[in-house]
Amino acid sequence: MIDITRLENPYGDDKVFDACGIFGMMDTTGTRFSGHDVVTGLVNQTERGNGLGSGYAIYGCYPEHADCYAFHVMFTNPGNRPQVEARLKSEFVLVHAEEVPHHPTPELHDAPLIWRYFLRVDEQHPMVALLGELEYVVSRVMEINIAGMGAYIYSSGKNMGSFKGVGFPQQIADYFGVADYEGYIWTAHNRFPTNTPGWWGGAHPFGLLDWTVVHNGEISSYGANRRFLEMQGYHCTMTTDTEVMAYAADFLMRRHALPIELALKVLAPPLWDDIERMAPEEQALMRTVRQIYGGLLMNGPFTIILAHAGEMIGLTDRLRLRPIVAATSGSRLFVSSEEASIRLVQQDLDRVWSPVGGEPVIGRLGQPLSAVPAPPVARQQQPLPVGQL
Amino acid sequence: MASMETATLEIDATGLHYRQLNTQLREAVNRDGIPSIAIHNVYGQRYLGTDLHQPVEIHIHGTPGNDLGSFMDGPRIVVHGNAQDGCGNTMNEGEVIIHGRAGDVTGHSMRGGKIWVRDDVGYRVGIHMKAYQDKRPIIIIGGTAQHFLGEYMAGGVLMVLGLSLRPGEHHTASYIGTGMHGGTMYIRGELADHQLGKGVGRVPLDEADEHLIADLVHRYAAHFDRDAAEILDGSFIKLVPLSLRPYGRLYAY
């Protein structure tokens, strides 16, 4: 037998060490910036993925249509586009439609047709009066996604958009030219699919209205979470566990109007042991949250970056089974799987820390980052400048 | 080769993939026997220090990637910056000195050698570190640690000095030593009982402990320019496993 290992891999290190990688950047003043640094940061973690998915969510990228819902629609069956468009026109006021600009890249395979539609809701529409505008939009998204037309609305917020596909971070960035867009929040993902197929719709970010999520890890409670959400009218169509996280965010914060800090306690609640040591009022609140929303507890290892208009949130599971590093520099907040990615794009950092499991890092538009709490363990002395011994 | 022994090889890691950088290190150390190397502009390159078989001191400027010094067998690495996750994974011999903080699972399954961290560390530091005969890995953390410190620890020494805590602040780590069945932890400062994992107990320091603590603190102080006497003025808690087989009843039948 000829040992071909060394021929195919002269480094002899062909064990797969991948994990997903995530990277997020926000300017809390709302100043928009290009995707250049975001792509640089994510590409520096290329090692964490295997080319089966990457994507970027950009907030503030459609100022010319800021008051329109920007639907990004992936057509796995391009022949159905006229039918889908007719439906969108009957349900919304279509302001503008175009194919999402892209640059053909030979390395990328099976790229679906992707169009974007800028839509307004007709307030006189009887269904809008019945459901309310946001619920109306969500129900249209869900119905088209399950209609069997091979059309998937994977981005549906105002003045934001997700750009994703099957490829490495640099390939997907080049394909959509994401570095040419500008936004004040960027979240980005580099995928190593574990339990579910690598297809264009299954790449991250996942989103509904303007909530998006990028995720490193796996949601072992997916079945329970999906059942809970399906009873509330959500439909899981992207065949990837992370999808439930986006719908859970929509359910908890839009439909049930929970404050974000409490909603995050639903996703990653304190352990019963810790609850027992809390003050009585807090204990009662946490017990209530765990009882009412037990079906949305996200079990399993995860680090996520959630975002919606005006906020970017980093969160890990309660036991922090996936890595997270947060950092601030002036008005900029960074959340990343690896510190090196942050330092590569921003040399002068004010703070670098790893929040404990279940404790969110929240960047808010207009709120100074010095107000973001960091536990004692966050503090560090500045490392010596590069080159100084 | 005589002139080589005083020269330091300078490597600019800008844009280098970890495979290229580690290939350069292997050639410089294993083939050319260069004893002193400085690597600049390191941004996340992994596995630095792995598979090097000659005595060498490597200074890393920047942020080395995951699994720094994994399976390392002898070199001395000085990091001028922070280390990411998995530093010293299954390390066998040598030293890593980090002028900054280190991430999760530092010293994962470590078998020998020493890791010195000036500041804080992340989760599960020292997870399943082990000792055998003359092999006794040691991790010294200048700051404080996050949860699951010394999880499944099977041998060696973990020391936490708490120097990053302000007056009145305490270590916040919980589940310390969960599943621990060997080795010793020395924690400078206070711990509440609920912070300890099941099966871990406090025992009084004996003379050998005092000697080991003093020796390690003096060396920590020398590495990072701190006052050893001031550190030794604090009180140390010694933690050991109460059972050598904490899960014996769970899995045996």
XYZ file of C-alpha atoms in Angstrom:
642
model
C 0.000 0.000 0.000
C 1.259 3.447 -0.871
C 0.711 5.958 1.898
C -0.736 8.940 0.038
C -1.310 11.011 3.166
C 1.907 12.952 2.744
C 1.250 13.535 -0.945
C -2.111 15.072 -0.308
C -1.095 16.919 2.815
C 2.655 17.541 3.123
C 2.104 19.076 6.573
C 0.763 15.828 7.991
C -1.866 17.683 10.024
C -5.028 16.648 8.270
C -7.143 16.213 11.363
C -10.091 18.607 11.062
C -9.962 21.166 13.868
C -12.775 23.378 12.600
C -15.430 25.187 14.551
C -17.632 28.032 13.449
C -16.248 31.535 13.724
C -18.188 34.712 14.400
C -17.251 38.361 14.291
C -19.291 41.490 14.985
C -18.555 45.198 14.931
C -20.767 48.111 15.940
C -20.255 51.854 16.021
C -22.517 53.031 18.823
C -22.634 56.564 17.411
C -24.414 55.140 14.357
C -21.539 56.128 12.062
C -21.561 53.774 9.118
C -18.348 52.106 8.022
C -17.384 49.835 5.147
C -17.137 46.076 5.426
C -13.397 46.050 4.850
C -12.402 45.499 8.486
C -15.229 43.029 9.083
C -14.105 40.870 6.187
C -10.485 41.122 7.361
C -11.482 40.052 10.871
C -13.587 37.121 9.702
C -11.087 35.968 7.083
C -8.436 35.829 9.830
C -10.578 33.018 11.305
C -10.879 31.122 8.023
C -9.392 28.143 9.883
C -12.585 27.819 11.907
C -14.749 27.003 8.897
C -14.594 24.521 6.047
C -16.016 26.485 3.142
C -19.590 25.273 3.609
C -21.049 28.605 4.639
C -20.348 32.222 5.354
C -22.396 35.370 5.614
C -22.691 38.966 6.681
C -25.550 41.022 8.167
C -25.338 44.772 7.646
C -27.428 47.384 9.462
C -27.855 50.759 7.801
C -27.012 49.476 4.329
C -30.141 50.699 2.502
C -30.523 54.384 3.467
C -32.186 55.154 0.121
C -35.039 52.795 1.025
C -34.805 53.103 4.807
C -38.577 53.000 5.345
C -39.092 49.842 3.251
C -38.900 46.207 4.293
C -35.938 44.851 2.353
C -36.748 41.256 1.422
C -33.803 39.177 0.243
C -35.277 36.186 -1.555
C -33.313 33.087 -2.500
C -34.793 31.142 -5.433
C -33.804 27.506 -5.542
C -36.394 27.301 -8.293
C -35.790 30.446 -10.399
C -38.734 29.641 -12.650
C -41.071 30.543 -9.800
C -39.825 34.105 -9.524
C -42.742 35.689 -11.475
C -45.206 33.822 -9.294
C -43.485 34.967 -6.095
C -43.270 38.540 -7.352
C -46.970 38.557 -8.219
C -47.691 37.430 -4.712
C -45.468 40.083 -3.158
C -47.166 42.749 -5.307
C -50.581 41.604 -4.152
C -49.579 41.691 -0.493
C -47.288 44.747 -0.404
C -46.582 47.998 -2.209
C -43.517 47.181 -4.292
C -41.177 50.180 -4.316
C -38.167 48.657 -6.026
C -36.931 45.237 -7.126
C -33.567 44.085 -8.431
C -31.283 41.093 -8.477
C -28.786 41.271 -5.600
C -25.544 42.387 -7.256
C -22.860 39.725 -7.297
C -19.648 38.820 -9.017
C -19.532 35.361 -10.565
C -16.901 33.313 -8.752
C -15.797 29.988 -10.281
C -15.093 28.418 -6.873
C -18.670 28.861 -5.707
C -21.153 26.199 -6.733
C -24.937 26.048 -6.875
C -25.367 29.770 -6.298
C -29.107 30.390 -6.310
C -30.788 33.352 -7.927
C -31.145 36.066 -5.257
C -33.354 39.128 -5.618
C -34.154 41.928 -3.256
C -37.517 43.658 -2.962
C -38.113 46.954 -1.183
C -41.657 46.830 0.096
C -44.117 49.030 1.937
C -47.120 47.758 3.814
C -50.510 49.029 2.711
C -52.060 50.141 5.981
C -55.537 49.888 4.493
C -55.109 46.174 3.793
C -57.678 44.366 5.970
C -55.127 41.775 7.123
C -52.809 44.541 8.300
C -55.602 46.070 10.330
C -56.330 42.652 11.801
C -52.790 41.480 12.594
C -50.812 44.681 12.973
C -48.054 45.594 10.540
C -45.166 43.569 11.936
C -47.192 40.410 12.488
C -48.531 40.803 8.952
C -44.989 40.971 7.535
C -43.868 37.953 9.577
C -46.851 35.889 8.468
C -46.198 36.735 4.779
C -42.556 35.683 5.157
C -43.509 32.394 6.798
C -46.199 31.596 4.221
C -43.975 32.192 1.218
C -41.178 30.140 2.807
C -43.467 27.118 3.290
C -45.376 27.528 0.012
C -43.195 24.992 -1.773
C -42.178 27.514 -4.427
C -38.440 27.116 -3.859
C -38.349 30.713 -2.660
C -36.919 31.600 0.735
C -37.106 35.073 2.278
C -34.058 35.005 4.507
C -33.749 38.713 5.250
C -36.767 40.918 5.875
C -35.874 43.965 7.994
C -35.793 47.680 7.241
C -32.520 49.312 6.218
C -30.578 46.097 6.786
C -29.703 42.984 4.856
C -28.089 39.562 5.087
C -25.687 38.325 2.435
C -24.804 34.667 2.727
C -23.930 31.536 0.839
C -21.835 28.389 0.631
C -18.170 29.371 0.535
C -15.303 30.639 2.640
C -15.575 34.128 4.219
C -13.468 35.810 1.520
C -15.343 34.081 -1.302
C -18.772 35.128 -0.036
C -17.500 38.651 0.669
C -16.175 38.877 -2.895
C -19.277 37.298 -4.403
C -21.603 39.937 -2.939
C -19.012 42.718 -2.789
C -19.957 43.243 0.854
C -16.934 45.442 1.560
C -18.583 48.091 -0.650
C -21.637 48.359 1.605
C -21.694 50.585 4.649
C -23.353 49.902 7.969
C -23.118 50.800 11.656
C -23.548 47.178 12.796
C -21.953 44.243 11.031
C -22.174 40.627 12.112
C -20.353 37.913 10.228
C -20.133 34.146 10.229
C -17.771 31.428 9.041
C -19.434 28.043 9.015
C -18.390 24.500 9.853
C -21.694 22.624 9.545
C -21.993 19.826 12.049
C -25.423 18.239 11.965
C -27.143 19.899 9.023
C -26.454 20.360 5.321
C -24.326 23.166 3.959
C -26.692 24.932 1.548
C -27.108 28.610 0.710
C -30.201 29.056 2.860
C -28.537 27.246 5.765
C -25.623 29.681 5.948
C -25.760 32.287 8.708
C -27.013 34.943 9.467
C -30.590 33.862 10.035
C -33.139 36.584 10.430
C -36.729 37.689 10.729
C -37.741 41.335 10.388
C -34.589 43.109 11.505
C -33.439 40.494 14.048
C -30.472 38.433 12.909
C -28.293 35.850 14.552
C -24.919 34.310 13.795
C -24.017 31.280 15.829
C -21.064 29.082 16.766
C -22.128 25.835 18.385
C -25.161 23.629 18.227
C -28.598 23.866 19.740
C -29.213 20.442 21.235
C -32.688 21.560 22.306
C -33.645 22.339 18.679
C -36.538 19.870 18.643
C -38.132 21.303 21.785
C -37.527 24.884 20.638
C -38.970 24.195 17.198
C -42.114 22.620 18.642
C -42.630 25.627 20.911
C -42.190 28.070 18.037
C -44.395 26.105 15.620
C -47.221 26.374 18.134
C -46.752 30.145 17.907
C -47.006 30.239 14.114
C -43.329 30.092 13.133
C -42.140 27.670 10.480
C -38.599 26.316 10.337
C -37.584 25.978 6.684
C -33.817 26.449 6.605
C -32.900 22.997 8.019
C -30.393 24.444 10.469
C -30.721 24.663 14.248
C -29.766 28.336 14.462
C -32.991 29.349 12.753
C -34.941 28.884 16.011
C -32.775 31.495 17.706
C -33.934 34.216 15.281
C -37.604 33.292 15.706
C -37.216 33.074 19.494
C -35.802 36.619 19.488
C -38.790 37.818 17.447
C -41.269 35.978 19.669
C -39.833 37.157 22.985
C -38.962 40.733 22.178
C -41.543 41.742 19.576
C -44.580 39.633 20.373
C -44.153 39.340 24.117
C -42.283 42.652 24.439
C -39.808 41.331 27.019
C -36.907 43.670 27.766
C -33.832 42.364 26.050
C -32.009 41.485 29.280
C -34.908 39.265 30.337
C -35.308 37.704 26.897
C -31.665 36.676 27.007
C -32.330 35.008 30.373
C -34.892 32.858 28.550
C -32.306 31.710 26.024
C -29.552 31.189 28.629
C -31.197 31.072 32.082
C -29.224 30.913 35.292
C -28.743 27.430 36.717
C -31.128 26.370 39.505
C -28.232 26.390 42.005
C -27.513 30.019 41.162
C -31.195 30.962 41.325
C -31.349 29.625 44.879
C -28.705 32.129 45.946
C -30.512 35.133 44.423
C -32.564 37.732 46.304
C -36.227 36.637 46.683
C -37.654 38.966 44.009
C -35.044 38.074 41.430
C -35.511 34.410 42.327
C -39.240 34.666 41.689
C -38.632 36.358 38.345
C -36.108 33.750 37.184
C -38.301 30.836 38.284
C -41.214 32.398 36.389
C -39.123 32.910 33.265
C -37.875 29.343 33.336
C -41.389 27.981 33.842
C -43.182 30.062 31.195
C -40.513 30.016 28.528
C -38.869 26.656 29.253
C -39.514 25.690 25.623
C -37.201 28.436 24.444
C -34.268 27.533 26.681
C -31.405 27.017 24.248
C -29.520 24.011 25.505
C -26.172 23.009 24.131
C -22.981 24.882 23.410
C -23.374 28.250 21.734
C -21.934 31.646 21.223
C -24.186 33.992 19.270
C -24.216 37.542 18.062
C -27.772 38.820 17.897
C -28.517 42.136 16.244
C -31.419 44.350 15.332
C -31.766 48.039 14.523
C -29.740 49.907 17.124
C -28.380 46.966 19.134
C -25.723 44.267 18.883
C -25.614 41.550 21.531
C -22.994 38.882 22.233
C -24.088 35.910 24.346
C -22.866 32.416 25.184
C -24.585 29.417 26.713
C -24.575 29.260 30.500
C -21.479 27.089 30.701
C -19.640 28.973 27.942
C -18.895 25.927 25.874
C -17.945 28.127 22.926
C -15.479 31.030 22.942
C -16.296 34.741 23.039
C -14.080 37.793 23.269
C -15.459 41.318 23.533
C -13.516 44.543 23.149
C -14.148 48.262 22.955
C -12.279 51.052 21.251
C -13.846 54.490 21.527
C -17.402 54.136 20.236
C -16.745 50.747 18.639
C -17.768 47.411 20.132
C -16.294 44.144 18.908
C -17.476 40.582 19.579
C -15.435 37.727 18.171
C -14.581 34.049 18.468
C -10.905 34.988 18.607
C -9.088 38.011 19.994
C -6.564 38.083 17.138
C -9.304 39.076 14.662
C -10.157 42.140 16.738
C -6.545 43.186 17.192
C -5.856 42.762 13.498
C -8.397 45.467 12.623
C -8.085 47.665 15.734
C -4.714 48.016 17.447
C -5.748 50.462 20.178
C -8.354 48.764 22.357
C -9.763 50.280 25.540
C -10.912 46.973 27.039
C -10.731 43.293 26.150
C -12.714 40.699 28.070
C -14.549 37.392 27.910
C -18.011 37.672 29.462
C -19.033 34.736 31.651
C -21.567 32.227 30.345
C -25.089 33.604 29.985
C -24.027 37.224 30.602
C -24.678 39.326 27.506
C -22.543 42.081 26.054
C -24.912 44.707 24.671
C -23.940 47.588 22.405
C -26.672 50.247 22.068
C -26.953 53.083 19.621
C -26.198 56.331 21.431
C -25.055 54.642 24.646
C -21.386 55.058 25.542
C -19.515 51.773 25.737
C -18.048 52.658 29.121
C -21.543 51.811 30.411
C -21.269 48.210 29.191
C -20.636 46.236 32.367
C -17.567 44.057 32.445
C -16.997 41.661 35.337
C -13.844 41.928 37.453
C -12.304 39.159 35.434
C -12.457 41.425 32.398
C -9.835 43.815 33.559
C -6.367 43.344 32.257
C -3.237 45.323 32.089
C -2.340 46.412 28.602
C 0.073 44.022 26.950
C 3.423 45.481 26.040
C 3.506 47.258 22.688
C 4.483 45.024 19.799
C 8.249 44.788 19.501
C 9.095 45.804 23.051
C 10.847 43.118 25.069
C 27.212 27.293 13.816
C 28.871 29.075 16.729
C 27.770 32.498 15.541
C 24.204 31.255 15.315
C 24.031 30.727 19.054
C 24.079 34.406 19.876
C 21.929 35.652 17.009
C 18.183 35.910 17.267
C 16.202 34.903 14.215
C 13.584 37.555 13.496
C 10.442 36.395 11.722
C 7.721 38.710 10.408
C 4.517 36.688 10.536
C 2.428 39.207 8.590
C 0.140 37.292 6.274
C 1.659 33.899 7.098
C -0.644 30.925 7.496
C 0.083 28.884 10.607
C 1.393 26.034 8.479
C 3.948 28.301 6.806
C 4.986 29.857 10.108
C 5.337 26.488 11.859
C 7.304 25.123 8.916
C 9.732 28.051 9.295
C 10.011 27.342 13.022
C 10.645 23.627 12.480
C 13.380 24.353 9.962
C 15.002 26.996 12.158
C 14.928 24.893 15.320
C 15.002 21.213 14.301
C 17.228 21.585 11.222
C 19.374 24.659 11.950
C 19.459 24.552 15.752
C 18.728 28.266 16.165
C 18.282 28.842 19.914
C 16.594 32.255 19.898
C 13.676 33.414 17.759
C 11.460 36.501 17.823
C 8.202 36.425 15.850
C 6.525 39.743 15.112
C 3.008 40.645 13.954
C 1.418 37.412 15.111
C -2.360 37.452 14.614
C -3.975 34.162 15.481
C -1.521 31.649 13.977
C -2.133 28.354 15.741
C 0.008 25.600 17.265
C 3.136 27.743 17.707
C 5.840 25.791 19.571
C 4.560 22.387 18.482
C 6.965 19.753 17.156
C 10.223 21.534 18.062
C 12.954 19.243 19.373
C 15.922 21.489 20.251
C 16.270 23.926 23.151
C 14.915 27.265 21.967
C 13.459 30.489 23.353
C 10.737 32.058 21.217
C 9.396 35.558 21.810
C 5.954 36.114 20.301
C 4.809 39.679 19.675
C 1.095 39.941 19.023
C -1.769 37.538 19.658
C -0.835 33.880 19.086
C -3.679 31.630 17.989
C -5.338 28.682 19.663
C -3.322 25.750 20.989
C -0.153 27.735 21.534
C 2.504 25.255 22.721
C 0.279 22.245 22.202
C 2.181 18.950 22.569
C 5.225 21.141 23.222
C 8.255 19.239 24.470
C 10.891 21.595 25.814
C 10.900 25.082 24.261
C 10.433 28.258 26.255
C 7.855 30.652 24.807
C 7.390 34.246 25.937
C 4.195 35.954 24.732
C 4.157 39.745 24.645
C 0.397 40.004 24.439
C -2.584 37.787 25.223
C -2.933 34.084 24.471
C -6.164 32.683 23.033
C -7.788 29.341 23.912
C -6.090 26.008 24.512
C -2.595 27.254 25.351
C -0.402 24.318 26.467
C -2.817 21.643 25.249
C -1.227 18.284 26.180
C 2.129 20.042 26.652
C 4.857 17.682 27.848
C 7.805 19.887 28.834
C 8.927 23.504 28.591
C 7.560 26.868 29.627
C 5.023 29.405 28.360
C 5.227 32.885 29.907
C 2.320 35.135 28.979
C 2.585 38.891 29.570
C -1.174 39.328 29.403
C -4.195 37.097 29.785
C -4.982 33.590 28.501
C -8.248 32.172 27.211
C -10.320 29.070 27.904
C -8.915 25.571 28.533
C -5.385 26.843 29.163
C -3.241 23.812 30.075
C -5.824 21.344 28.743
C -4.558 17.791 29.501
C -1.117 19.180 30.307
C 1.453 16.493 31.229
C 4.500 18.555 32.230
C 6.196 21.949 32.083
C 4.951 25.311 33.326
C 2.560 27.996 32.145
C 2.816 31.466 33.692
C -0.056 33.878 33.042
C 0.414 37.438 34.258
C -3.302 38.382 34.268
C -6.625 36.520 34.169
C -7.673 33.286 32.478
C -10.928 31.991 30.999
C -13.043 28.866 31.609
C -11.875 25.325 32.411
C -8.232 26.175 32.931
C -6.160 23.112 33.811
C -8.924 20.778 32.651
C -7.664 17.227 32.996
C -4.039 18.136 33.638
C -2.208 15.099 34.938
C 1.005 13.920 36.620
C 3.096 10.755 36.421
C 6.334 9.961 38.235
C 8.625 12.976 37.687
C 6.161 14.689 35.349
C 4.287 17.407 37.256
C 2.712 20.233 35.212
C 2.298 23.611 36.894
C 0.050 26.547 35.928
C 0.422 29.883 37.710
C -2.266 32.523 37.145
C -1.525 36.022 38.389
C -5.082 37.308 38.121
C -8.270 35.382 38.641
C -10.017 32.572 36.762
C -13.494 31.982 35.363
C -15.651 28.914 36.070
C -14.662 25.217 36.108
C -11.057 25.870 37.108
C -9.266 22.507 37.324
C -12.211 20.526 35.970
C -11.428 16.778 35.951
C -7.948 17.670 37.200
C -5.911 14.487 37.625
C -2.519 15.792 38.716
C -0.111 18.697 38.845
C -0.396 22.132 40.432
C -2.760 25.015 39.688
C -2.101 28.289 41.465
C -4.262 31.436 41.314
C -2.897 34.633 42.874
C -5.885 36.966 42.499
C -3.730 40.020 41.829
C -6.314 41.543 39.469
C -8.960 41.668 42.212
C -9.510 45.059 43.788
C -9.674 45.384 47.566
C -12.909 43.790 48.769
C -13.412 41.812 45.548
C -13.350 38.011 45.562
C -12.793 35.295 43.000
C -16.058 34.705 41.125
C -15.245 31.265 39.677
C -17.681 28.484 40.518
C -17.523 24.727 39.976
C -13.843 24.834 40.926
C -12.377 21.342 40.646
C -15.572 19.633 39.465
C -14.608 16.021 38.854
C -11.113 16.614 40.266
C -9.369 13.391 41.234
C -5.704 14.309 41.547
C -3.297 17.201 41.925
C -3.391 20.328 44.068
C -4.797 23.842 43.743
C -3.534 26.847 45.678
C -5.863 29.837 45.633
C -4.750 33.139 47.122
C -7.794 34.914 48.564
C -11.190 33.756 49.741
C -13.640 31.233 48.338
C -17.195 30.454 49.443
C -18.062 26.765 49.739
C -20.593 26.966 46.889
C -17.772 27.931 44.530
C -16.177 24.503 44.958
C -17.203 21.544 42.867
C -18.504 18.436 44.582
C -15.692 16.220 45.772
C -13.158 18.988 46.396
C -12.020 19.832 49.894
C -9.885 22.412 51.693
C -6.916 21.091 53.645
C -4.315 22.991 55.706
C -1.027 23.930 54.081
C 1.957 21.901 55.242
C 5.613 22.852 55.099
C 6.127 21.426 51.622
C 3.186 23.484 50.366
C 4.635 26.672 51.868
C 7.970 26.001 50.160
C 6.366 25.323 46.798
C 4.166 28.425 47.024
C 7.103 30.644 47.984
C 9.229 29.251 45.178
C 6.526 29.707 42.519
C 5.572 33.190 43.730
C 9.190 34.336 43.635
C 9.516 33.073 40.091
C 6.192 34.679 39.075
C 7.370 37.969 40.581
C 10.637 37.731 38.672
C 8.868 37.022 35.345
C 6.450 39.913 35.650
C 8.307 42.374 37.871
C 6.048 42.094 40.908
C 6.786 42.181 44.642
C 6.954 38.571 45.872
C 6.789 39.510 49.565
C 3.573 41.444 49.008
C 2.000 38.470 47.216
C 3.135 36.010 49.895
C 1.568 38.251 52.523
C -1.847 37.026 51.352
C -3.458 33.812 52.581
C -3.602 30.700 50.429
C -6.285 28.021 50.309
C -5.203 24.505 49.404
C -7.712 22.378 47.519
C -7.422 18.643 46.952
C -9.789 15.959 45.703
C -11.681 14.044 48.342
C -11.823 10.952 46.164
C -9.548 9.450 43.547
C -12.540 8.097 41.660
C -15.355 10.666 41.958
C -17.462 8.983 39.296
C -16.643 5.414 40.257
C -20.204 4.718 41.338
C -21.687 6.496 38.374
C -20.042 4.477 35.656
C -18.964 1.204 37.306
C -21.384 -1.679 37.367
